[in-house]
mmCIF file of C-alpha atoms and ligand atoms in Angstrom:
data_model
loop_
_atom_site.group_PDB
_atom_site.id
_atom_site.type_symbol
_atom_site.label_atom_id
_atom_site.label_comp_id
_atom_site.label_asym_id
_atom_site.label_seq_id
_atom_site.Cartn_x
_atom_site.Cartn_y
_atom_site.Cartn_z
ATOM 1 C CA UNK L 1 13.208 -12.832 7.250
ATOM 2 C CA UNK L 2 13.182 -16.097 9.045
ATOM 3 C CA UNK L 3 10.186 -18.120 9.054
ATOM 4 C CA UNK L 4 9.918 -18.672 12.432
ATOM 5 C CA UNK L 5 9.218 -14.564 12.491
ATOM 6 C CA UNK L 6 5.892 -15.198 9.854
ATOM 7 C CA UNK L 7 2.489 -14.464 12.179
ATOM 8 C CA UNK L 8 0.491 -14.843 8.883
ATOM 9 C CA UNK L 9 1.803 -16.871 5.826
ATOM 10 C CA UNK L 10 -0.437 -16.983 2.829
ATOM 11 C CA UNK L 11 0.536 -19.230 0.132
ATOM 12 C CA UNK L 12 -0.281 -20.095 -3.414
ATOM 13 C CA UNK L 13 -4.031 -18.701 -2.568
ATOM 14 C CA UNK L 14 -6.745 -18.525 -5.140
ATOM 15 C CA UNK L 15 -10.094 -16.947 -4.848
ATOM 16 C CA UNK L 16 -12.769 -17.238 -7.868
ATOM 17 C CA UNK L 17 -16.370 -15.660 -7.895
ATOM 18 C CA UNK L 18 -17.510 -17.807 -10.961
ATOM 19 C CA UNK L 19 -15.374 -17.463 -14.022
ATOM 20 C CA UNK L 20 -13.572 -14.019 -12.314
ATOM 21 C CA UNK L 21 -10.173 -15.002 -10.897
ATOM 22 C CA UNK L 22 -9.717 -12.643 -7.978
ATOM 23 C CA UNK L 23 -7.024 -13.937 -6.366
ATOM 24 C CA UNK L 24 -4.145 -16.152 -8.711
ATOM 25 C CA UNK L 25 -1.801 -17.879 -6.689
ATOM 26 C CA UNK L 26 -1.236 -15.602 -4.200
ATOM 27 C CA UNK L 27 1.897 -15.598 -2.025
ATOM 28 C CA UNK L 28 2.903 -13.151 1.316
ATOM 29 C CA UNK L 29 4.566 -12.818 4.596
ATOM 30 C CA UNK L 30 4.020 -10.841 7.521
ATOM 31 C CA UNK L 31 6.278 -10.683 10.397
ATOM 32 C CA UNK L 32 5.120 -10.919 14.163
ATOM 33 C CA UNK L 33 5.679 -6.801 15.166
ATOM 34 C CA UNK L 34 5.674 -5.075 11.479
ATOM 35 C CA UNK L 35 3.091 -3.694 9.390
ATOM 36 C CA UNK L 36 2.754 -4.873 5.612
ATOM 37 C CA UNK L 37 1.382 -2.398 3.222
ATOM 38 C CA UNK L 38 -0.919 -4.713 0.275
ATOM 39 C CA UNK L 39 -0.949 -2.078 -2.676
ATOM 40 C CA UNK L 40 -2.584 -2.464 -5.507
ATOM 41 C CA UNK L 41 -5.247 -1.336 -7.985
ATOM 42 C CA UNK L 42 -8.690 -1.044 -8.017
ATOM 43 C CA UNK L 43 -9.735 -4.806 -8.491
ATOM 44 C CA UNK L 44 -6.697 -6.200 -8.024
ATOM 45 C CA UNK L 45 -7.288 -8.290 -5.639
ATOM 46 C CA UNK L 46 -6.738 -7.147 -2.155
ATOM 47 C CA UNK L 47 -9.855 -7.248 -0.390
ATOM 48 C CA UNK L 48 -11.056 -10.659 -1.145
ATOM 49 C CA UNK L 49 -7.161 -11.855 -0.008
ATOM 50 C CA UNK L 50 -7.524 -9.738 2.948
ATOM 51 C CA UNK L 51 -11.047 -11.316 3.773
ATOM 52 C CA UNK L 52 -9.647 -14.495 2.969
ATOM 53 C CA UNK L 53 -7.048 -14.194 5.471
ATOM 54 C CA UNK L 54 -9.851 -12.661 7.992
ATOM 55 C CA UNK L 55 -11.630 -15.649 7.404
ATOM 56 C CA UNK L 56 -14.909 -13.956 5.612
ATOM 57 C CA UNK L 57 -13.746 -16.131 2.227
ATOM 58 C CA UNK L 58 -12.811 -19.292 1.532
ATOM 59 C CA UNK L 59 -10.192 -20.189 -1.048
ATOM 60 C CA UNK L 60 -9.929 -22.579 -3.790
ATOM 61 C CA UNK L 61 -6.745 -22.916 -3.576
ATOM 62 C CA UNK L 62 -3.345 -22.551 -1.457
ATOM 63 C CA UNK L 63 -2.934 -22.036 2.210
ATOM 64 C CA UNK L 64 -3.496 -19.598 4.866
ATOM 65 C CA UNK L 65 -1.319 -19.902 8.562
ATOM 66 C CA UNK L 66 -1.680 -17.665 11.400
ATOM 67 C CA UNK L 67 0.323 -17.871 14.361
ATOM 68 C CA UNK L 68 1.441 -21.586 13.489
ATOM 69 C CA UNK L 69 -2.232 -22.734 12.930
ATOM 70 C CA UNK L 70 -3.322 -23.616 8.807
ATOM 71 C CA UNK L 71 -6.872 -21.350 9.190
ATOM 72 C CA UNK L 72 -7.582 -21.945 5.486
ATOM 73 C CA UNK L 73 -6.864 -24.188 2.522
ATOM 74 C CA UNK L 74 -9.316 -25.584 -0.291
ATOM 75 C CA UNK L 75 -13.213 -26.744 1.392
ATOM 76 C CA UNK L 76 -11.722 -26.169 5.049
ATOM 77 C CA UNK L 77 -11.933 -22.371 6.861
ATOM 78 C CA UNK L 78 -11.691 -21.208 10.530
ATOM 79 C CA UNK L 79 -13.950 -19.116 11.262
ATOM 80 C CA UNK L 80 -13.170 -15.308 11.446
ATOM 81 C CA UNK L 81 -14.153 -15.468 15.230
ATOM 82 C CA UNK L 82 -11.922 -18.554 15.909
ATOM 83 C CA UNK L 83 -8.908 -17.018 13.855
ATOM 84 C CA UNK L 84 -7.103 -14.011 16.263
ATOM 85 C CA UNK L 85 -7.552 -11.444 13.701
ATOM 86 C CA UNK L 86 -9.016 -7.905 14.515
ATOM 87 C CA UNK L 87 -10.460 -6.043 11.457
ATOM 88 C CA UNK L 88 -10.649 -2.429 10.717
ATOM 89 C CA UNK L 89 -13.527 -1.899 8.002
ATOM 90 C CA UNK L 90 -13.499 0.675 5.206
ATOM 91 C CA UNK L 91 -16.365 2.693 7.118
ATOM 92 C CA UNK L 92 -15.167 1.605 10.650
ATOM 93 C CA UNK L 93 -18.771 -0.521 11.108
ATOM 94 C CA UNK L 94 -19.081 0.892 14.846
ATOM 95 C CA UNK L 95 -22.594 0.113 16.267
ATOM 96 C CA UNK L 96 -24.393 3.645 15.990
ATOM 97 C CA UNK L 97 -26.685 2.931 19.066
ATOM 98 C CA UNK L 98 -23.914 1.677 21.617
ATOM 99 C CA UNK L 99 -21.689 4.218 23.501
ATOM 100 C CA UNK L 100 -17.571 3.920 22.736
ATOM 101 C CA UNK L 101 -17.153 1.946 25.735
ATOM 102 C CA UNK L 102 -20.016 -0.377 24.687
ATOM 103 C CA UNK L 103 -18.686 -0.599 20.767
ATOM 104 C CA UNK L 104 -14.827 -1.395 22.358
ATOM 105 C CA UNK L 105 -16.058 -4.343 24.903
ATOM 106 C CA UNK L 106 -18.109 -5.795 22.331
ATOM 107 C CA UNK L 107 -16.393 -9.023 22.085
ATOM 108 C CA UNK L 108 -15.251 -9.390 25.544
ATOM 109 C CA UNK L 109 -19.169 -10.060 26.502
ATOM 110 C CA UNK L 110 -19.251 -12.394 29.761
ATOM 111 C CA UNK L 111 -15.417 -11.753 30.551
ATOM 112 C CA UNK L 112 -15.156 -10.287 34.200
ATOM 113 C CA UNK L 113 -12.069 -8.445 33.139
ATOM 114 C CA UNK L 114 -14.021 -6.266 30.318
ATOM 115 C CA UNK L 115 -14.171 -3.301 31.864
ATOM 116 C CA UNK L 116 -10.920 -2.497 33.067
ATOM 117 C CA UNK L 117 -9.570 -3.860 29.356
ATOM 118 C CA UNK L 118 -12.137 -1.503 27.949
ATOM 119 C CA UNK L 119 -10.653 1.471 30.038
ATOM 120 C CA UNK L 120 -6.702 0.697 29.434
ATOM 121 C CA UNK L 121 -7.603 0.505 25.703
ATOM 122 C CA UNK L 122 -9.222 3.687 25.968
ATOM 123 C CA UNK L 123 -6.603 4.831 27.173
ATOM 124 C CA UNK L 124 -4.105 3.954 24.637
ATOM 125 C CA UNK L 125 -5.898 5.226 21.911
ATOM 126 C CA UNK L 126 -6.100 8.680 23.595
ATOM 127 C CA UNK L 127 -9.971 8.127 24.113
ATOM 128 C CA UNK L 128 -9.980 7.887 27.888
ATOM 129 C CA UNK L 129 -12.898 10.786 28.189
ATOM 130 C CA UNK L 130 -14.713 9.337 25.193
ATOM 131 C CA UNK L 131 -16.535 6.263 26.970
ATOM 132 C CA UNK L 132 -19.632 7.612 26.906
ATOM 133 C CA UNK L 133 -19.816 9.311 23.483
ATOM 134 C CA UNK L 134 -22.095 8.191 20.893
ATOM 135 C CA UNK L 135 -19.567 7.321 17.681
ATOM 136 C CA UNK L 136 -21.821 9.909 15.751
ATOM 137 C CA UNK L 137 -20.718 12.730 18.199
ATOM 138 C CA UNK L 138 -17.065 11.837 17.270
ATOM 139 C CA UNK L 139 -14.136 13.225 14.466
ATOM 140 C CA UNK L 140 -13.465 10.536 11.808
ATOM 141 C CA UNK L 141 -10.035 10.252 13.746
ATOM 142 C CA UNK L 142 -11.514 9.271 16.719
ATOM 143 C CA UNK L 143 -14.260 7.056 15.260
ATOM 144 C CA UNK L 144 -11.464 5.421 13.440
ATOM 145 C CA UNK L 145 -9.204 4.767 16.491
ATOM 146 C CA UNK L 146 -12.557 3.178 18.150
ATOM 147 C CA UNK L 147 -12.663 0.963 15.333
ATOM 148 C CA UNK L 148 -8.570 -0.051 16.254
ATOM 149 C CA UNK L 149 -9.391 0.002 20.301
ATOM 150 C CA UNK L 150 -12.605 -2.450 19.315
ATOM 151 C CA UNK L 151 -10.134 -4.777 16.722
ATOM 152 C CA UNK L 152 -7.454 -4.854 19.542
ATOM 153 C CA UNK L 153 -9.648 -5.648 22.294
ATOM 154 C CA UNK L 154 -9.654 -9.500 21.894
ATOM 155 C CA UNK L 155 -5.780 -9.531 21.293
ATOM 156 C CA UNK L 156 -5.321 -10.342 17.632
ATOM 157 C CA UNK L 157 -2.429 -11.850 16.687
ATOM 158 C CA UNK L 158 -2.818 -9.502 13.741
ATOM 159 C CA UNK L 159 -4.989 -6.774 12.401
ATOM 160 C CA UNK L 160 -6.445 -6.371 9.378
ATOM 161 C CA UNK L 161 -7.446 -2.893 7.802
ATOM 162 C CA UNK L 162 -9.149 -2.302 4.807
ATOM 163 C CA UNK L 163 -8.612 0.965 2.850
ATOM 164 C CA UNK L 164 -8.586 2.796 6.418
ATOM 165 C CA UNK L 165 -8.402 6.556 5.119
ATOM 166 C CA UNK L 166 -11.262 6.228 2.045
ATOM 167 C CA UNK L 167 -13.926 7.791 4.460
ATOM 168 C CA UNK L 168 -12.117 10.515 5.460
ATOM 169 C CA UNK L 169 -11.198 14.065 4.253
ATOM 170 C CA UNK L 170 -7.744 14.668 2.364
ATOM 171 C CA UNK L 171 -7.255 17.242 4.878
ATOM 172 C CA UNK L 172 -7.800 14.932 8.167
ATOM 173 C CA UNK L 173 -5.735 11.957 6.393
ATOM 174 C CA UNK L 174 -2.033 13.031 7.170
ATOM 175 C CA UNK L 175 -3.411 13.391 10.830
ATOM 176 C CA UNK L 176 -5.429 10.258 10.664
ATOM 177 C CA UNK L 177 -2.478 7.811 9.234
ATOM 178 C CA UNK L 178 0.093 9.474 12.001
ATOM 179 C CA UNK L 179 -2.421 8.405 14.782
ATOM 180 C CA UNK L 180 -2.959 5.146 13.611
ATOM 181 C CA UNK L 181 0.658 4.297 12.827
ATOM 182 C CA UNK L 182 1.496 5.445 16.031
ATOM 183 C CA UNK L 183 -1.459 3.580 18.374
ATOM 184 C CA UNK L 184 -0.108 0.226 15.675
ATOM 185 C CA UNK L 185 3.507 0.514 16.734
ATOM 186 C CA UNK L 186 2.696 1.219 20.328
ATOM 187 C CA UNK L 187 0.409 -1.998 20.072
ATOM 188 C CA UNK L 188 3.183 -3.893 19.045
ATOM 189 C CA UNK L 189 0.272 -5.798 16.904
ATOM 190 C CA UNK L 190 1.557 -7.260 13.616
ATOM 191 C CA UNK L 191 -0.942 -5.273 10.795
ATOM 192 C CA UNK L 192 -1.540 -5.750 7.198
ATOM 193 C CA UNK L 193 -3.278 -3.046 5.221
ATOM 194 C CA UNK L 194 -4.697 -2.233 2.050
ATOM 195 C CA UNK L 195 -4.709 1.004 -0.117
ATOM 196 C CA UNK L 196 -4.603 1.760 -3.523
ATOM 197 C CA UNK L 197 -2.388 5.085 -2.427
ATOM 198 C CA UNK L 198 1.166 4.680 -2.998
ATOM 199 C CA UNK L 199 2.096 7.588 -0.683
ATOM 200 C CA UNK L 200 -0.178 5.865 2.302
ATOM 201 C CA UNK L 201 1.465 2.586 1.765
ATOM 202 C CA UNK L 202 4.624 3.679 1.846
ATOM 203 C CA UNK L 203 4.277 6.003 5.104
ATOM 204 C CA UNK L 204 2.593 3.551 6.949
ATOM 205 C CA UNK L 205 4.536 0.401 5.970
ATOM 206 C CA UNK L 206 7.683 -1.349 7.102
ATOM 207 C CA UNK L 207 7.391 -4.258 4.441
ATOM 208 C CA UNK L 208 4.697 -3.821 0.785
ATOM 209 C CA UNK L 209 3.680 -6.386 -1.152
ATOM 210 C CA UNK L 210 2.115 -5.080 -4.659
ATOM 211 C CA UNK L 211 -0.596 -6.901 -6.117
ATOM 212 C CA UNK L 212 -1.404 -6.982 -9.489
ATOM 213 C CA UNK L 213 -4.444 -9.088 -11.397
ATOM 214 C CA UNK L 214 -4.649 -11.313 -8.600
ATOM 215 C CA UNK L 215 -0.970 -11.517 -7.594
ATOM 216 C CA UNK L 216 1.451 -10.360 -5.613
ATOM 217 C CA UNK L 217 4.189 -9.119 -8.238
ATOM 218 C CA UNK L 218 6.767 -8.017 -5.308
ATOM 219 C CA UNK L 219 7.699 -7.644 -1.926
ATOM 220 C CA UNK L 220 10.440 -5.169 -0.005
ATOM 221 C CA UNK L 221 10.351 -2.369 1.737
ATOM 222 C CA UNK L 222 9.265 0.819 0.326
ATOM 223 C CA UNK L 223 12.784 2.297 -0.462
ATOM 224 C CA UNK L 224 13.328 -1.060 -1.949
ATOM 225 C CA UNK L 225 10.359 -1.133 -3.992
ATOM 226 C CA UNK L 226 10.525 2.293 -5.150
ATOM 227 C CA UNK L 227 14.346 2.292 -6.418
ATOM 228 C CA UNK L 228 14.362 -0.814 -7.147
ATOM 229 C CA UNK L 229 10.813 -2.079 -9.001
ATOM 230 C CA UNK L 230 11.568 -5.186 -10.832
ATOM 231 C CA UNK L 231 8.929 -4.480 -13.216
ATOM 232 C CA UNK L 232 6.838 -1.865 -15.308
ATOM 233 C CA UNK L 233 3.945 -2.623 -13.057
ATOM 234 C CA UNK L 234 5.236 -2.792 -9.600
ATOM 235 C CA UNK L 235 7.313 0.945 -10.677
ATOM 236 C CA UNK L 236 4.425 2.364 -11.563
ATOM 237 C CA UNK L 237 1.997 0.977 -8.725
ATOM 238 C CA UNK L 238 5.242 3.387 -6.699
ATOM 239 C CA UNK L 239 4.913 6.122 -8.285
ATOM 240 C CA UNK L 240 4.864 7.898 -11.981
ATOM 241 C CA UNK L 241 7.223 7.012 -14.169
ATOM 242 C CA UNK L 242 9.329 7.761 -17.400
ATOM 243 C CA UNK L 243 9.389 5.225 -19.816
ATOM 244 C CA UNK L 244 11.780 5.265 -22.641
ATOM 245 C CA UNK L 245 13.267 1.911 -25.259
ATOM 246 C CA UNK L 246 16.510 1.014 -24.678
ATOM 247 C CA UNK L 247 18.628 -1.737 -25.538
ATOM 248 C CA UNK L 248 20.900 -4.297 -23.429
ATOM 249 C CA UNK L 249 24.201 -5.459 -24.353
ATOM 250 C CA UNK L 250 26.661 -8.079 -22.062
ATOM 251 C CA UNK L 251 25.100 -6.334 -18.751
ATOM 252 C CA UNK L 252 25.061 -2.697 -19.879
ATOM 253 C CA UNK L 253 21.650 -0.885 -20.738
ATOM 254 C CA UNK L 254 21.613 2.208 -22.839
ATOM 255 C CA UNK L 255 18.853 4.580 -23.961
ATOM 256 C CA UNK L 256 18.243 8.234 -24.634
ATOM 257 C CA UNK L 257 18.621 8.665 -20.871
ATOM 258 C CA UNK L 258 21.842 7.089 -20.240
ATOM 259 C CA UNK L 259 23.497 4.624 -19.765
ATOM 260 C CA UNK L 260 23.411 1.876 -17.019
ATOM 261 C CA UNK L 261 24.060 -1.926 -15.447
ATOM 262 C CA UNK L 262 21.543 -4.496 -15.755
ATOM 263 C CA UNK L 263 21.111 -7.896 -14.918
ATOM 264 C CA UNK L 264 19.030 -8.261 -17.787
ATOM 265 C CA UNK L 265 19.553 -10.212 -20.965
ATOM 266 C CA UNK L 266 20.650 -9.184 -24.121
ATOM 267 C CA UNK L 267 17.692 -7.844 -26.055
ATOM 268 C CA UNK L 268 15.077 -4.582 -25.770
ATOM 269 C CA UNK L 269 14.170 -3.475 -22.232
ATOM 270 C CA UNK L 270 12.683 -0.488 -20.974
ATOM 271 C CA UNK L 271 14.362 2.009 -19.528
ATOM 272 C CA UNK L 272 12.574 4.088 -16.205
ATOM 273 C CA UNK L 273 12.778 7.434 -14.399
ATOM 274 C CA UNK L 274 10.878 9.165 -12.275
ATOM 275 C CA UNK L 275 9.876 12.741 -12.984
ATOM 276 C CA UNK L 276 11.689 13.801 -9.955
ATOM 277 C CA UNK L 277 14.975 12.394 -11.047
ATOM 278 C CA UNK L 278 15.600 14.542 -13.530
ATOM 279 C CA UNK L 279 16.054 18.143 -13.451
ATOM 280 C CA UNK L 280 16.185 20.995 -16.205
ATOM 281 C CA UNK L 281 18.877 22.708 -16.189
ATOM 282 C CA UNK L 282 20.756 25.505 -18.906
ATOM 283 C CA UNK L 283 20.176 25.434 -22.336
ATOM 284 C CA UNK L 284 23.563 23.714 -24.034
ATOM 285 C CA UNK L 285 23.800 21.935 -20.934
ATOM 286 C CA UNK L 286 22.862 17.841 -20.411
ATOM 287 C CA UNK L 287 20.208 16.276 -23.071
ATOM 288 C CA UNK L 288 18.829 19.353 -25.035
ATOM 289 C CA UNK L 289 14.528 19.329 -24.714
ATOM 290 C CA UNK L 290 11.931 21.646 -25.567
ATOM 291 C CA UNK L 291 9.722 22.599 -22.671
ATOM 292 C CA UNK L 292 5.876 21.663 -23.880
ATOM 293 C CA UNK L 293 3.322 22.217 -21.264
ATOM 294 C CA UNK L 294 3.842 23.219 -17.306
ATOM 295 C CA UNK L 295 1.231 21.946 -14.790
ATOM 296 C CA UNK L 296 0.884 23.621 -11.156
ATOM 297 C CA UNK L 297 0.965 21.225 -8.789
ATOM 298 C CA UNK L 298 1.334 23.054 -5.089
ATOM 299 C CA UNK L 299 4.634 21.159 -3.855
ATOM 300 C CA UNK L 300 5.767 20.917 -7.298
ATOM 301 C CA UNK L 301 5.477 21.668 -11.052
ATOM 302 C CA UNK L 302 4.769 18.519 -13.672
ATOM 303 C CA UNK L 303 6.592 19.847 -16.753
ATOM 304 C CA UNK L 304 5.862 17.698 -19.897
ATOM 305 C CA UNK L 305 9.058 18.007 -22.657
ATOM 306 C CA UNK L 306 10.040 16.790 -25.851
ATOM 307 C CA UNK L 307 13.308 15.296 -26.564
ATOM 308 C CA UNK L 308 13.385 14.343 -30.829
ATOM 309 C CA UNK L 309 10.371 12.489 -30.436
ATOM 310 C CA UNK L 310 10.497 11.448 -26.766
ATOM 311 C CA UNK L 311 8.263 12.891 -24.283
ATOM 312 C CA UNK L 312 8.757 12.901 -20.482
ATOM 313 C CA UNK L 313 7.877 13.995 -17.642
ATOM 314 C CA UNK L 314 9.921 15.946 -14.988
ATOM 315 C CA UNK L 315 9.118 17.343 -11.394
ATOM 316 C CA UNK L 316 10.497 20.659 -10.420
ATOM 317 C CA UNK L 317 10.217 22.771 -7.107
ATOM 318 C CA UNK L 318 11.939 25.788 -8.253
ATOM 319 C CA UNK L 319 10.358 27.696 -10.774
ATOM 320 C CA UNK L 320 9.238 26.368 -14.454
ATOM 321 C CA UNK L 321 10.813 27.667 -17.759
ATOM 322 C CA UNK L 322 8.338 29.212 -20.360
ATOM 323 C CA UNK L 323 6.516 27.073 -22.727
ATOM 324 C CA UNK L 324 8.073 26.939 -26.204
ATOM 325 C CA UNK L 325 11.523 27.129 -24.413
ATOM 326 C CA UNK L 326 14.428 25.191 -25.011
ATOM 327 C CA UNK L 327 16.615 23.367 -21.312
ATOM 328 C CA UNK L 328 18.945 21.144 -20.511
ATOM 329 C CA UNK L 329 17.449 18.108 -19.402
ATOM 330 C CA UNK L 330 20.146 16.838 -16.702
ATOM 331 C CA UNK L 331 19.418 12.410 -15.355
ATOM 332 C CA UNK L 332 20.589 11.493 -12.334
ATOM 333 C CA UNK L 333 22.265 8.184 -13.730
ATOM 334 C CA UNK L 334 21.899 6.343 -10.418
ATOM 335 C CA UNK L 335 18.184 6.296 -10.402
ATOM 336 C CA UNK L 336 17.963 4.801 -13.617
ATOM 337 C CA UNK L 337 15.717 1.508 -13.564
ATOM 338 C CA UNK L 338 16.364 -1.022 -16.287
ATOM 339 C CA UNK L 339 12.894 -2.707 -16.621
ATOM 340 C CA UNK L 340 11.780 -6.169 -18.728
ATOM 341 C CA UNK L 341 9.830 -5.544 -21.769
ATOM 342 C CA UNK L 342 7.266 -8.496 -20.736
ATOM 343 C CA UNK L 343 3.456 -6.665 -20.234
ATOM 344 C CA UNK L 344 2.699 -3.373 -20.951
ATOM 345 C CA UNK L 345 4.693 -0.771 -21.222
ATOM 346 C CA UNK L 346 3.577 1.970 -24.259
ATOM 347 C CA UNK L 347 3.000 5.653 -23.688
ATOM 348 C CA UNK L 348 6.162 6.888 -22.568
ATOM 349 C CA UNK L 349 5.080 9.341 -19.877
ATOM 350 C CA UNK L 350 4.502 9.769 -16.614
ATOM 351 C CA UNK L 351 2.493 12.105 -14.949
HETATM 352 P P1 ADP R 1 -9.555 -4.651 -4.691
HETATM 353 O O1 ADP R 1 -9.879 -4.706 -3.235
HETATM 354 O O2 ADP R 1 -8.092 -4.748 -4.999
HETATM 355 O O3 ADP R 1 -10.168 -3.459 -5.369
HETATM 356 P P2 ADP R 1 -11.289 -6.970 -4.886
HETATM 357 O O4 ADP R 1 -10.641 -8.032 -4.104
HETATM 358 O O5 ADP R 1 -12.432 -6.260 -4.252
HETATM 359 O O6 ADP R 1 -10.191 -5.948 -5.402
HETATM 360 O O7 ADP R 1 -11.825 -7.572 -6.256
HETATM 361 C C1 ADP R 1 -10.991 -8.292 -7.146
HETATM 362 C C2 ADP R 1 -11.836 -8.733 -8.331
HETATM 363 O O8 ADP R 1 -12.795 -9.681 -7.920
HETATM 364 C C3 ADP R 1 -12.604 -7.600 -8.975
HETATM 365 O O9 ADP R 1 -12.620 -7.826 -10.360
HETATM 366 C C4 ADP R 1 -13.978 -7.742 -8.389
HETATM 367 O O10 ADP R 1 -14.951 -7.244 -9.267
HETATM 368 C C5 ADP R 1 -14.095 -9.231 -8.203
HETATM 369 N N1 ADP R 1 -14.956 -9.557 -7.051
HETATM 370 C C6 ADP R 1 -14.706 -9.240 -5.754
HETATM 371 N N2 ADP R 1 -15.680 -9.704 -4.942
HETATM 372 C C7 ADP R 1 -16.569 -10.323 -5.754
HETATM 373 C C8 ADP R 1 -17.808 -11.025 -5.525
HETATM 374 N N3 ADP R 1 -18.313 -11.168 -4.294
HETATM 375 N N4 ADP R 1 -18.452 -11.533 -6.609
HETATM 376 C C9 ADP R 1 -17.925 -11.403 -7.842
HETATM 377 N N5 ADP R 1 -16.791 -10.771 -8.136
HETATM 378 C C10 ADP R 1 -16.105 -10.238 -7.106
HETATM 379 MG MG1 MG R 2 -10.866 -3.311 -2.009
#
């Protein structure tokens, strides 16, 4: 990633509210053209850096570029209408009593070109017969897409968007997330956007950046991120997880699972797998486990077993084995993730 590619580069930023630390020496880049996923827990962080970056916060500490311009850094902030950010609120914020023509030329007020920007945005966003509507008269789809047509219209150097499926049905979202990716890409706008959903960030995002307490613990892509976590935390921010002890020796990790290469020292570690990397196979075959509890979950089934005192969790699409029986438990050795024993790690696990 060179640096000449950064739109937005925020560095070392810290954001307090009193004695609560809400952002810790923050650190991220996003690249002119791609769309970073922040993911993160609840109260982790990633609002008040995203507002900081929109210019709603100031920070105590660090700096904030856009576009080659420093917008932020400790007692000085651009304002969020003199920074060329767009923002895409949690509830979409449209103005109830203006049409969607009206809500999408907001800020272009006095510009002689407004309407016929209005119109080609429109039409982009596959709203073209929706100028007139009321936003109350449209699907949370639409409504949402105004919301991108109104960020775009004074041509952000990036947009910002804030949790943008929390309003909205599970059964719209898949739709929801393909539209917006899609009018995003065909933008060709640079985007950063929150979630706490794992399977959002990683659809929508070319690069993530996980926050934790205030941090950001890890960047890469999603593939990246999710084979290769580089800590408890960031693998489980991915995804569940299996955690079992094991021990390292001159590069070489072993544990109940298996054994595997590490670039970790000498010592305990943790060794992870997700449920869906393992697989139950014949009795007498692979690691020998006793099948405790089976749990229907549509695409798959979470099966909880016991190996000696072990227990882990494994994600099946065929059918499940009885309770009380006895399986194979077979690993697929590759996706083995040797993991530091720093931070928290007990309850072995995952969903
Ligand atoms: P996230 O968006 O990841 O859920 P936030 O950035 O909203 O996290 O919040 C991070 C932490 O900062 C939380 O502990 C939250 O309670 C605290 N916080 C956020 N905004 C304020 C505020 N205006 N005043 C006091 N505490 C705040
Ligand atoms: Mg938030």
């Amino acid at each position: 990633m060179a640096m000449t590619d950064a739109i937005v580069s925020v560095t070392g930023v810290r954001r307090a509210y009193g004695r609560k630390i809400a952002v810790d020496g923050a650190d991220l880049t996003l690249s002119r053209g791609r769309i970073l996923g922040l993911l993160g827990a609840s109260g982790s962080g990633k609002s008040t850096l995203l507002r900081a970056i929109s210019g709603l916060e100031s920070i105590d500490a660090g700096t904030i570029v856009i576009d080659g311009q420093v917008v932020s850094r400790p007692g000085q902030r651009v304002p969020p209408e003199k920074r060329r950010v767009g923002m895409v609120f949690q509830d979409f914020a449209l103005f109830p009593h203006l049409t969607v023509a009206a809500n999408v030329g907001f800020g272009l007020k006095g510009r002689r070109d407004r309407d016929a920007v209005v119109a080609a945005l429109l039409t982009r966003l596959r709203l073209a017969d929706r100028g007139p509507a009321f936003p109350h008269t449209l699907s949370g789809g639409e409504q949402q897409r105004v919301a991108l047509a109104r960020a775009l219209a004074r041509d952000p150097a990036v947009i910002l968007l804030d949790e943008p499926f929390s309003s909205l049905d599970s059964s719209l979202r898949a739709e929801v997330r393909e539209d917006l990716v899609r009018a995003l890409r065909e933008s060709g706008t640079s985007a950063i956007v929150v979630t706490h959903d794992a399977e959002d960030a990683m659809i929508m995002a070319d690069d993530l950046a996980l926050m934790d307490a205030g941090r950001v613990i890890q960047t890469g892509t999603p593939q990246e991120l999710y084979t290769r976590p580089t800590s408890v935390a960031a693998a489980r921010l991915l995804g569940p997880l299996n955690l079992v002890d094991a021990r390292v020796r001159q590069g070489l990790a072993t544990s109940g699972l298996g054994q595997c290469a590490t670039v970790l020292p000498d010592g305990e570690a943790w060794m992870g797998v997700r449920p869906s990397d393992l697989r139950l196979t014949e009795p007498g075959t692979g690691l020998q486990v006793q099948v405790e509890s089976v749990g229907y979950a549509g695409a798959f089934r979470s099966i909880r077993v016991t190996s000696g005192l072990q227990a882990l969790s494994v994600h099946v699409t065929h059918d499940a084995p009885a309770i009380g029986t006895v399986a194979g438990l077979a690993v697929d050795t590759a996706r083995l993730m040797v993991l530091p024993r720093t931070g928290s790690g007990s309850g072995a696990a995952g969903r």
